[in-house]
mmCIF file of C-alpha atoms in Angstrom:
data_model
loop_
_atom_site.group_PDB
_atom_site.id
_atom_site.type_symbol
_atom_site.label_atom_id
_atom_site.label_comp_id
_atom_site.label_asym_id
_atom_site.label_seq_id
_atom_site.Cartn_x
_atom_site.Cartn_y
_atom_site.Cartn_z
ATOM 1 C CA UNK A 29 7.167 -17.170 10.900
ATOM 2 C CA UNK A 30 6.536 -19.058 7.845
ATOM 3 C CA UNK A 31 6.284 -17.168 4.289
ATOM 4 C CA UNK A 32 3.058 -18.229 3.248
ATOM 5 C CA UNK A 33 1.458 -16.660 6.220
ATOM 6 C CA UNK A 34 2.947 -13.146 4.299
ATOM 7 C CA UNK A 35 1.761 -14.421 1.422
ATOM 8 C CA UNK A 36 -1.723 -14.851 2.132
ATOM 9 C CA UNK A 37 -1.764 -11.490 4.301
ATOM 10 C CA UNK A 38 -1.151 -9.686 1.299
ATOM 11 C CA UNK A 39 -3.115 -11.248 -0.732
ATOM 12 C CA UNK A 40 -5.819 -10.798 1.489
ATOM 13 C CA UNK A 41 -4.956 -7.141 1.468
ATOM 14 C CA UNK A 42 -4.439 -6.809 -2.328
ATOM 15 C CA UNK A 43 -8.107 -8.785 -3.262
ATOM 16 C CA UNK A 44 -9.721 -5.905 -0.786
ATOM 17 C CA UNK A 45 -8.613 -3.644 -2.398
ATOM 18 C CA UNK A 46 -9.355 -5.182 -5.801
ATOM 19 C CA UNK A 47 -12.994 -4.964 -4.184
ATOM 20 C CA UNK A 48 -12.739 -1.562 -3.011
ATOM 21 C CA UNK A 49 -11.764 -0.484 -6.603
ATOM 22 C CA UNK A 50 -14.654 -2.482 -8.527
ATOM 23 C CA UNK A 51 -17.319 -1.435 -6.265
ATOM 24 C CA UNK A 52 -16.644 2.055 -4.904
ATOM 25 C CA UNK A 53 -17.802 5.002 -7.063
ATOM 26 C CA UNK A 54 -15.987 8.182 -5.451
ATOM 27 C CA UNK A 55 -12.547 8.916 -7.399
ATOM 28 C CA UNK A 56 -10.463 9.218 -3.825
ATOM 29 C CA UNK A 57 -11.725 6.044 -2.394
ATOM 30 C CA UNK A 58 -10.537 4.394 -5.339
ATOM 31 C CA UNK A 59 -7.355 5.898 -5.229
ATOM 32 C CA UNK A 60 -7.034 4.944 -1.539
ATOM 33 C CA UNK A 61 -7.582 1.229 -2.798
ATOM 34 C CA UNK A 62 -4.592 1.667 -5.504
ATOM 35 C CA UNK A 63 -2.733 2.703 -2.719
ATOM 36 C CA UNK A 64 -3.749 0.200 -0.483
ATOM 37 C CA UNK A 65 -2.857 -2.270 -3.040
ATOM 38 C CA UNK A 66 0.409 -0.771 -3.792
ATOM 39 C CA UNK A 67 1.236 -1.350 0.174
ATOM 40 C CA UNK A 68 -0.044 -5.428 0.179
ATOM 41 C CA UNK A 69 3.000 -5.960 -2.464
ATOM 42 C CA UNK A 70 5.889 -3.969 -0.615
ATOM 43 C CA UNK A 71 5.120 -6.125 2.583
ATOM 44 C CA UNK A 72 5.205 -9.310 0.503
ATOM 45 C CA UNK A 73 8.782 -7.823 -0.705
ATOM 46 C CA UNK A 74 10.039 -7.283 2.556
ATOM 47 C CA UNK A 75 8.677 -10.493 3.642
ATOM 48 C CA UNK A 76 10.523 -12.138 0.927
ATOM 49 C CA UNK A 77 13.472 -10.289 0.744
ATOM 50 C CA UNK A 78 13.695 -11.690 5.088
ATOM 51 C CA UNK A 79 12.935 -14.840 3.789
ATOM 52 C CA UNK A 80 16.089 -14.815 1.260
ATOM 53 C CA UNK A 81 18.189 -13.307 4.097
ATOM 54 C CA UNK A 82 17.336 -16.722 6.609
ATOM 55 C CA UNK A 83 18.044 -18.739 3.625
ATOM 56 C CA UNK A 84 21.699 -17.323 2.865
ATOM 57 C CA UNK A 85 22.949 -16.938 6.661
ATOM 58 C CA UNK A 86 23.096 -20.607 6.345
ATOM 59 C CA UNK A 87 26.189 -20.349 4.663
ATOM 60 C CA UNK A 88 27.347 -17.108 5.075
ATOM 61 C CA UNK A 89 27.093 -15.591 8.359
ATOM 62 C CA UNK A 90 28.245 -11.816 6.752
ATOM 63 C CA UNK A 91 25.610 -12.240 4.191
ATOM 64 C CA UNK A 92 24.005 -9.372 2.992
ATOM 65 C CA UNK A 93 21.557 -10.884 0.408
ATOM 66 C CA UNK A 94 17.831 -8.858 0.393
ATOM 67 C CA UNK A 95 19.087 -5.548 0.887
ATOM 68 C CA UNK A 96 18.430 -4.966 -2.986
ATOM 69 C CA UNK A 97 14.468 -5.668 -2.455
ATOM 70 C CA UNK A 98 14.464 -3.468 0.987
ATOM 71 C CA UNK A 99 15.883 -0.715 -1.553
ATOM 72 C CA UNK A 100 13.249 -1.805 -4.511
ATOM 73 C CA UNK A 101 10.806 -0.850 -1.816
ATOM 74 C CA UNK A 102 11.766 2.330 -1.370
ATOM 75 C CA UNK A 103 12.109 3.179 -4.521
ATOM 76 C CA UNK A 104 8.464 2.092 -5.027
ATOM 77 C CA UNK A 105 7.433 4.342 -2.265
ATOM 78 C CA UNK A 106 8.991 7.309 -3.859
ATOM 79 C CA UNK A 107 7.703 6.769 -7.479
ATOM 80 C CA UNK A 108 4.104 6.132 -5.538
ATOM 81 C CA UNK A 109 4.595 9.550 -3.594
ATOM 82 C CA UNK A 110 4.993 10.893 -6.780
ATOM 83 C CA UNK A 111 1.802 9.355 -8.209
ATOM 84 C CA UNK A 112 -0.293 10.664 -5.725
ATOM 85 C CA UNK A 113 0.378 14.197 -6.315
ATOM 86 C CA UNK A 114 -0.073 14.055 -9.595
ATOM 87 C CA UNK A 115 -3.116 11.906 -9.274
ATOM 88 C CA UNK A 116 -5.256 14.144 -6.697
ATOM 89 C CA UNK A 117 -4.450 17.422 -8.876
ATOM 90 C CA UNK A 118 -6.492 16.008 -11.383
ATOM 91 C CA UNK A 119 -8.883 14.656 -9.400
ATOM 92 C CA UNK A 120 -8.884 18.177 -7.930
ATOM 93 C CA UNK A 121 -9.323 19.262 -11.376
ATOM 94 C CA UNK A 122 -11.844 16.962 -12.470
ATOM 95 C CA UNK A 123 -14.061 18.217 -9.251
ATOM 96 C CA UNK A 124 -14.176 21.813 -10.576
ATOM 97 C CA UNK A 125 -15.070 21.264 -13.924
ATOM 98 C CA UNK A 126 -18.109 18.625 -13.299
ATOM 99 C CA UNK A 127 -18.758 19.275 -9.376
ATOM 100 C CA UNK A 128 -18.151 15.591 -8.985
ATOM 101 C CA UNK A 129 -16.272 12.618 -7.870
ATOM 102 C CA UNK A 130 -18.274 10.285 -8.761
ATOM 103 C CA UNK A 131 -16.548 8.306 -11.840
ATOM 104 C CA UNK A 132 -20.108 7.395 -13.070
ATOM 105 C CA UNK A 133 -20.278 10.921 -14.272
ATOM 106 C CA UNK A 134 -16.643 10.183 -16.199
ATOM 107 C CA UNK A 135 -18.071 8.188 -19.399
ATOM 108 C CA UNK A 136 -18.074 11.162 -21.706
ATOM 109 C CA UNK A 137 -14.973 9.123 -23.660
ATOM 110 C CA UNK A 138 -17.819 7.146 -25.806
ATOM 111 C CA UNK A 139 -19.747 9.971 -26.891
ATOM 112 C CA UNK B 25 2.767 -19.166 20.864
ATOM 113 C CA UNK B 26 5.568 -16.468 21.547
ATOM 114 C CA UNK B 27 5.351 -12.845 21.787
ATOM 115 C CA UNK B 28 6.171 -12.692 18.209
ATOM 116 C CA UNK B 29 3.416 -14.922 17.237
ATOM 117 C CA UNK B 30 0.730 -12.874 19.475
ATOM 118 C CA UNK B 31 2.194 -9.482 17.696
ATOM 119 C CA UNK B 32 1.790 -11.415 13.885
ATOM 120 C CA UNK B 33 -1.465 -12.467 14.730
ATOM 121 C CA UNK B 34 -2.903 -9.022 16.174
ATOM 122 C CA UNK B 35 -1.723 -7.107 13.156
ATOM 123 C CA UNK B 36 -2.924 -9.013 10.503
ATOM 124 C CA UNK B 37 -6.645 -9.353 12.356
ATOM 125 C CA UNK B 38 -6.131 -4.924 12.541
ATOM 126 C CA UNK B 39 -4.715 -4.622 9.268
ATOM 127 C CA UNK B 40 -7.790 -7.046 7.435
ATOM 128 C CA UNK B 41 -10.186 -5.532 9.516
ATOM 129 C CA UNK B 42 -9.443 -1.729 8.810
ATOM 130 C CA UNK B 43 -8.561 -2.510 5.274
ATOM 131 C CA UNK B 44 -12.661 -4.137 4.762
ATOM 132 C CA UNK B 45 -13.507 -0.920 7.267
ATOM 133 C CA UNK B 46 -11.924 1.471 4.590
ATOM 134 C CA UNK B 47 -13.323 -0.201 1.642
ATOM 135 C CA UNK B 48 -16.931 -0.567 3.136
ATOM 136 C CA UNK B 49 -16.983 2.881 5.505
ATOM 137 C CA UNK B 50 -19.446 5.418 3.394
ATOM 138 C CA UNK B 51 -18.330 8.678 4.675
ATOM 139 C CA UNK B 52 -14.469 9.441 2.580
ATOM 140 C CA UNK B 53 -12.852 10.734 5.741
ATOM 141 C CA UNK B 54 -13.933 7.585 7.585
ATOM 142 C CA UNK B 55 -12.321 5.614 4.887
ATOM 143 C CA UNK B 56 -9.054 7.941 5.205
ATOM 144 C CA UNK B 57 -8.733 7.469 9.037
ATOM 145 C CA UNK B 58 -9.231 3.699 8.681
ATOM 146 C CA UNK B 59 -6.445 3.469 5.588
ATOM 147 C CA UNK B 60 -3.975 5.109 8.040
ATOM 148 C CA UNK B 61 -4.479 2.643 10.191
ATOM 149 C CA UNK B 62 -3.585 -0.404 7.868
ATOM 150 C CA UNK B 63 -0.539 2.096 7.177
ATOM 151 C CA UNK B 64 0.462 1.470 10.875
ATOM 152 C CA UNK B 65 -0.528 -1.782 11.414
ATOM 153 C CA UNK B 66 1.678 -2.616 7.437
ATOM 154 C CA UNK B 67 4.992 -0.467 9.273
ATOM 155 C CA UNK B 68 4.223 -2.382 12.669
ATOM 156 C CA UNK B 69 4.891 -5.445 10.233
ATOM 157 C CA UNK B 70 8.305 -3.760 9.035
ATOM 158 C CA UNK B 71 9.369 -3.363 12.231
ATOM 159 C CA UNK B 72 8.442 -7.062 13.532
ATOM 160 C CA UNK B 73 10.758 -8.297 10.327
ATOM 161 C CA UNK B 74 13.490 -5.922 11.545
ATOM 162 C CA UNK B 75 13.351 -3.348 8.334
ATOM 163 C CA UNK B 76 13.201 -0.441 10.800
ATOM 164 C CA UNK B 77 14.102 1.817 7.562
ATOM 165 C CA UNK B 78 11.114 1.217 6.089
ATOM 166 C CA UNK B 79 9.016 1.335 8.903
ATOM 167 C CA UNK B 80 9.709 5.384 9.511
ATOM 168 C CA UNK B 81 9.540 5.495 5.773
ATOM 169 C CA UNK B 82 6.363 3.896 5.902
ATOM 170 C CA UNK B 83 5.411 6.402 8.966
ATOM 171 C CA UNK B 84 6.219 9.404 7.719
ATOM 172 C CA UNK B 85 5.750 9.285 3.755
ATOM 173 C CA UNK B 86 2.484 7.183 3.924
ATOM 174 C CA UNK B 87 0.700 7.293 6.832
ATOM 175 C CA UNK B 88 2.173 10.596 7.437
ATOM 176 C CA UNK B 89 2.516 12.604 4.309
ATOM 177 C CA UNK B 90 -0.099 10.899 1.285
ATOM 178 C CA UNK B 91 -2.814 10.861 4.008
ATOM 179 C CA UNK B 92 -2.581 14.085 5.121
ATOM 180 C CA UNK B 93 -2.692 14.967 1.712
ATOM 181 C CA UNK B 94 -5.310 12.741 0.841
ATOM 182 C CA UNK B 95 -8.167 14.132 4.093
ATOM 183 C CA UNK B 96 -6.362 17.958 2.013
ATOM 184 C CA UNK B 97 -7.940 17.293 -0.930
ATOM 185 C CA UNK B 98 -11.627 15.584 1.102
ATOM 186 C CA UNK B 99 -12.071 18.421 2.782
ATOM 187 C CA UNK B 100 -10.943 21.256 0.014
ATOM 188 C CA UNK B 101 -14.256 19.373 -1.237
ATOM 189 C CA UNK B 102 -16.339 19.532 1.285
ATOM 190 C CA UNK B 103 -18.333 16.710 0.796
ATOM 191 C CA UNK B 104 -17.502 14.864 4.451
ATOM 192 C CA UNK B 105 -21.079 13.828 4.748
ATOM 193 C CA UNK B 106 -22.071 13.114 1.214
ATOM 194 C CA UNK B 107 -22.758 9.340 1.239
ATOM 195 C CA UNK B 108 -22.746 7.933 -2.482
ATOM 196 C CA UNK B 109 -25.756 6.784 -4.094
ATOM 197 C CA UNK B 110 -26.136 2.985 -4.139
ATOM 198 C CA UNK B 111 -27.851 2.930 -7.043
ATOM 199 C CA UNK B 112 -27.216 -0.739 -8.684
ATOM 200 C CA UNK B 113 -26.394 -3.457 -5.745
ATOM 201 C CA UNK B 114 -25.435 -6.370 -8.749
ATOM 202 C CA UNK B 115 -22.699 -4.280 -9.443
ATOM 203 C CA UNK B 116 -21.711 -4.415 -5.708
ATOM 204 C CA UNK B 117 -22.129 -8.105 -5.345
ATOM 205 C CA UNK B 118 -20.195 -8.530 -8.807
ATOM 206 C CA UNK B 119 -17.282 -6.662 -7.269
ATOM 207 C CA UNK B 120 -17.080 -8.311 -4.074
ATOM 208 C CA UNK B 121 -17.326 -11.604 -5.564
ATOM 209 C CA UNK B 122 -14.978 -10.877 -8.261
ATOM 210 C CA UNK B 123 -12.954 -10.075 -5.456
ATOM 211 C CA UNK B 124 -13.052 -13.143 -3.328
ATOM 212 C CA UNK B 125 -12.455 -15.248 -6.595
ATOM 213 C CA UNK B 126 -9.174 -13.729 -7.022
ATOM 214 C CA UNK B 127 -7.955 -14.315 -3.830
ATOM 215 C CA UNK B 128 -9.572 -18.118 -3.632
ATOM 216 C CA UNK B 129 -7.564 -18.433 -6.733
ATOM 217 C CA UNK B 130 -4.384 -16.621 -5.441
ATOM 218 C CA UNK B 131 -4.122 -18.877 -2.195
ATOM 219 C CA UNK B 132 -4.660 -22.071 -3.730
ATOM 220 C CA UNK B 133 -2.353 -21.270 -6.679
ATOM 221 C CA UNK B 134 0.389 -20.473 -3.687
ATOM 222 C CA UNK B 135 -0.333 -22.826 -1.109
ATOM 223 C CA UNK B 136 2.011 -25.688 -2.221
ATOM 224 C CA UNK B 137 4.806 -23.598 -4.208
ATOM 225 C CA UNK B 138 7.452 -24.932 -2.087
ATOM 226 C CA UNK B 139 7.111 -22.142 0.213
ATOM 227 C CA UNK B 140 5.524 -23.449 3.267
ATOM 228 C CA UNK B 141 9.074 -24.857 4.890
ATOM 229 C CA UNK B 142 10.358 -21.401 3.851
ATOM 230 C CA UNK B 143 11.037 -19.314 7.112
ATOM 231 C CA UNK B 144 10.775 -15.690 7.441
ATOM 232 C CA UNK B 145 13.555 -13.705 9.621
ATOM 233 C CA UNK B 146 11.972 -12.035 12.747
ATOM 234 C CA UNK B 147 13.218 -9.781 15.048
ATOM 235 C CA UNK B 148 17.009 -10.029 14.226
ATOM 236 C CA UNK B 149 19.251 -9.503 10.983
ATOM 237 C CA UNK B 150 21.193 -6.178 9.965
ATOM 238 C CA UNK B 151 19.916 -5.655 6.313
ATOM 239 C CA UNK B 152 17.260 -3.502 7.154
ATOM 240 C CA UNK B 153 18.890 -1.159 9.120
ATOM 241 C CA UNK B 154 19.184 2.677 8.168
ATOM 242 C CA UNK B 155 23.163 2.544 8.297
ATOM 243 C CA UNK B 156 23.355 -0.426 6.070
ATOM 244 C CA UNK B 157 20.914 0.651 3.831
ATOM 245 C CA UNK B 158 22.655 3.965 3.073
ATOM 246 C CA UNK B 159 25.751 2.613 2.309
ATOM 247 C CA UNK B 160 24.145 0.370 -0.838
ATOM 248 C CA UNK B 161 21.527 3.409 -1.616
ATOM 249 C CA UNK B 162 24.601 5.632 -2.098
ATOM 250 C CA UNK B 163 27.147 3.214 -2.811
ATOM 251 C CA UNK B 164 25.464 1.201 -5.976
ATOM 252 C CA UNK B 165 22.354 3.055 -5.887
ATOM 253 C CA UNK B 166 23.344 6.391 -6.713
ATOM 254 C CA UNK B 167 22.031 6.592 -10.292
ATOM 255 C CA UNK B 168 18.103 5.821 -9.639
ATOM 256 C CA UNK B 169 18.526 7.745 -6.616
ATOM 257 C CA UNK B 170 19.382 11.158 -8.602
ATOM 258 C CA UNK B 171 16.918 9.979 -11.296
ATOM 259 C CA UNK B 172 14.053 9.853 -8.373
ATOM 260 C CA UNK B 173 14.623 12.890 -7.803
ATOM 261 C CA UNK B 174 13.788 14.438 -11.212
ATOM 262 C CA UNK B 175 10.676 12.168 -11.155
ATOM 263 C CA UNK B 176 10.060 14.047 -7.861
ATOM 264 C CA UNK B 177 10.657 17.659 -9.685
ATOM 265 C CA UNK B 178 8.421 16.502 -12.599
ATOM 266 C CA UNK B 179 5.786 15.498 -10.210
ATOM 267 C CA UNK B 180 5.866 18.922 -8.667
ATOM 268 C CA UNK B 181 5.618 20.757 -11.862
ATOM 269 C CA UNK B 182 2.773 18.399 -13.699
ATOM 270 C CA UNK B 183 0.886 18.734 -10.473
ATOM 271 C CA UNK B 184 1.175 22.632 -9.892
ATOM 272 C CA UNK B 185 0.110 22.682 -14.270
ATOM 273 C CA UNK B 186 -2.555 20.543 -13.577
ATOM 274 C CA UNK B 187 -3.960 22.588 -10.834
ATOM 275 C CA UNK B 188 -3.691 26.090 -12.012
ATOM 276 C CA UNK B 189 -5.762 25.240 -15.571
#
């Protein structure tokens, strides 16, 4: 399967939810589309780190070139498991202290 | 066109359409339901390149654990039917072509990079498999391994602080 087929997947995936994030109001859906995002770039890393793989077996059939980006993957999926707690607790919080989730309601910063 | 070809082909169509489903669905736990499925169609992708490590990762930490705590926190809420107020449709359009743009301008920028003779291993090779993968993670990995793992404590604290204020 050629690369640029993964390439345009994900950034099919990413620009949704680039859309999701500039036209959705409610905090959560927003934060799905972060996460969504955060998924259309590990694909294009696995996708990549296959397409390195193909390329070194040429010459070396022990190869074991792209196991460092299969790694950097998980890696990102642990620091985002991480985000997400953190991230709904204060959504969590910022529901009880306006009764909201609607980020319109968030522009108290410029007053 | 091979199996492999069919399966490619009947992801991607899944995975775009739930992903425009989730962004354009009005009711949050709609949006939830269809995000897990781009989850599964992203780790049916994993397992079609041959990374079968991440694809139960993917399972069980996505569209198994953030998602469960995601529809958690929609219905400690309770606001399954409240359907946002579309108050300014410019702002909509702006978005969604703002959108587009970016990804007109991200395929043509990466259509002729040299890529498009580039192959991408299907079905077969060993360096996504759980056994190889655990040698390197605790071979040369060991440091950002432990150091994940105090991310992971801090996490737990900030987020227990941040919910009992």
């Amino acid at each position: 399967m050629p690369v640029n087929y993964y390439i345009f997947l994900s950034a099919a995936l990413f620009c949704i939810g680039i859309m999701g994030v500039l036209t959705r109001r409610n905090a959560i859906v927003i934060f799905m589309c972060v996460e969504l995002m955060l998924n259309a770039v590990n694909l294009l890393l696995v996708a990549f780190s296959k397409m390195h793989h193909l390329r070194a077996l040429a010459t070396d059939a022990q190869t074991t070139v792209g196991t460092d980006a299969q790694l950097f993957v998980f890696f990102i999926m642990v620091v985002a498991a991480a985000e997400v707690s953190v991230g709904l607790a204060i959504i969590v919080m910022m529901y009880r202290n306006i009764h909201s989730v609607d980020v319109n309601f968030l522009n108290r910063l410029k007053h | 066109m091979g199996t492999t070809e069919v399966i490619f082909w009947f992801l991607t169509a899944v995975a775009v359409f739930s992903a425009l489903m989730m962004v354009f669905s009005k009711n949050p736990v709609h949006s939830v339901l269809w995000l897990i499925l781009v989850f599964f169609t992203i780790s049916g992708h994993y397992l079609l390149m041959n990374a079968q490590f991440l694809f139960i990762v993917n399972l069980i930490v996505y569209a198994g654990a953030i998602m469960v705590l995601f529809l958690f926190v929609i219905m400690l809420m309770n606001m399954e039917g409240d359907s946002e107020p579309r108050k300014n449709q410019w702002m909509t359009l702006a978005g969604i072509i703002s959108g587009g743009t970016l990804m007109l301008v991200l395929v043509a920028a990466l259509k002729d990079t040299g890529t498009q003779r580039q192959l991408v291993q299907m079905k077969e090779g060993q360096i996504g498999l759980i056994h190889h993968l655990g040698m390197v993670l605790f071979k040369d990995y060991v440091v950002p391994f432990e150091i994940s793992s105090v991310l992971f404590l801090s996490a737990m604290v900030g987020a227990v602080i941040i919910g009992k204020k």
